[in-house]
Amino acid sequence: MKNIIQNINKAFDHRIRLGIMSILMVNESADFNMLKELLGVTDGNLASHTKALEAENYIMIEKQFIGKKPNTRYIATKDGKKAFREHIEALEKLIQKS
């Protein structure tokens, strides 16, 4: 019997990472404040989860200044989008088997 959870990606196990990727799949990009507000998380929590996704090459982080204010923007990479789609498909298959 095939392992039905083999395509579930551990990088998306945490609800915050799942939320970050969900937002980035439907938006070209999102800045730090947008993600923080939509997910209802602290600065530190968001920063640690975005770093984890960046380490997997699932998101790209761009830092810039808008006027004199720093702005951090996040973009899902091609690899990240592919991995997330596969993760969602694996979850859907798991649910259908239940």
Coordinates of N, CA, C and O in Angstrom, one line a residue, residues 51-60 76-81:
K51 N 11.6 33.2 7.7 CA 13.0 32.7 7.5 C 13.0 31.3 7.2 O 13.9 30.8 6.4
A52 N 12.2 30.5 7.9 CA 12.1 29.0 7.6 C 11.7 28.8 6.2 O 12.3 27.9 5.5
L53 N 10.7 29.5 5.7 CA 10.3 29.3 4.3 C 11.4 29.8 3.3 O 11.5 29.2 2.2
E54 N 12.1 30.8 3.7 CA 13.1 31.3 2.8 C 14.3 30.3 2.7 O 14.9 30.1 1.7
A55 N 14.6 29.7 3.9 CA 15.7 28.7 3.9 C 15.3 27.5 3.0 O 16.3 26.9 2.4
E56 N 14.1 27.2 2.8 CA 13.6 26.1 1.9 C 13.6 26.6 0.4 O 13.2 25.8 -0.4
N57 N 13.8 27.9 0.2 CA 13.7 28.5 -1.1 C 12.2 28.5 -1.6 O 12.0 28.4 -2.8
Y58 N 11.3 28.6 -0.7 CA 9.9 28.7 -1.0 C 9.4 30.1 -1.1 O 8.4 30.3 -1.8
I59 N 10.1 31.0 -0.5 CA 9.7 32.4 -0.6 C 11.0 33.2 -0.8 O 12.1 32.8 -0.4
M60 N 10.8 34.4 -1.4 CA 11.9 35.4 -1.6 C 11.6 36.6 -0.7 O 10.4 37.0 -0.7
A76 N 6.3 34.4 -3.3 CA 6.5 32.9 -3.4 C 7.3 32.6 -4.6 O 7.1 33.2 -5.7
T77 N 8.3 31.8 -4.5 CA 9.1 31.4 -5.6 C 8.4 30.3 -6.4 O 7.4 29.7 -6.0
K78 N 8.9 30.1 -7.6 CA 8.4 29.0 -8.5 C 8.4 27.7 -7.7 O 7.4 26.9 -7.8
D79 N 9.5 27.4 -7.1 CA 9.6 26.1 -6.3 C 8.7 26.1 -5.2 O 8.1 25.0 -4.9
G80 N 8.5 27.2 -4.5 CA 7.5 27.3 -3.4 C 6.1 27.1 -3.8 O 5.4 26.4 -3.2
K81 N 5.7 27.7 -5.0 CA 4.4 27.5 -5.5 C 4.1 26.0 -5.8 O 3.1 25.4 -5.5

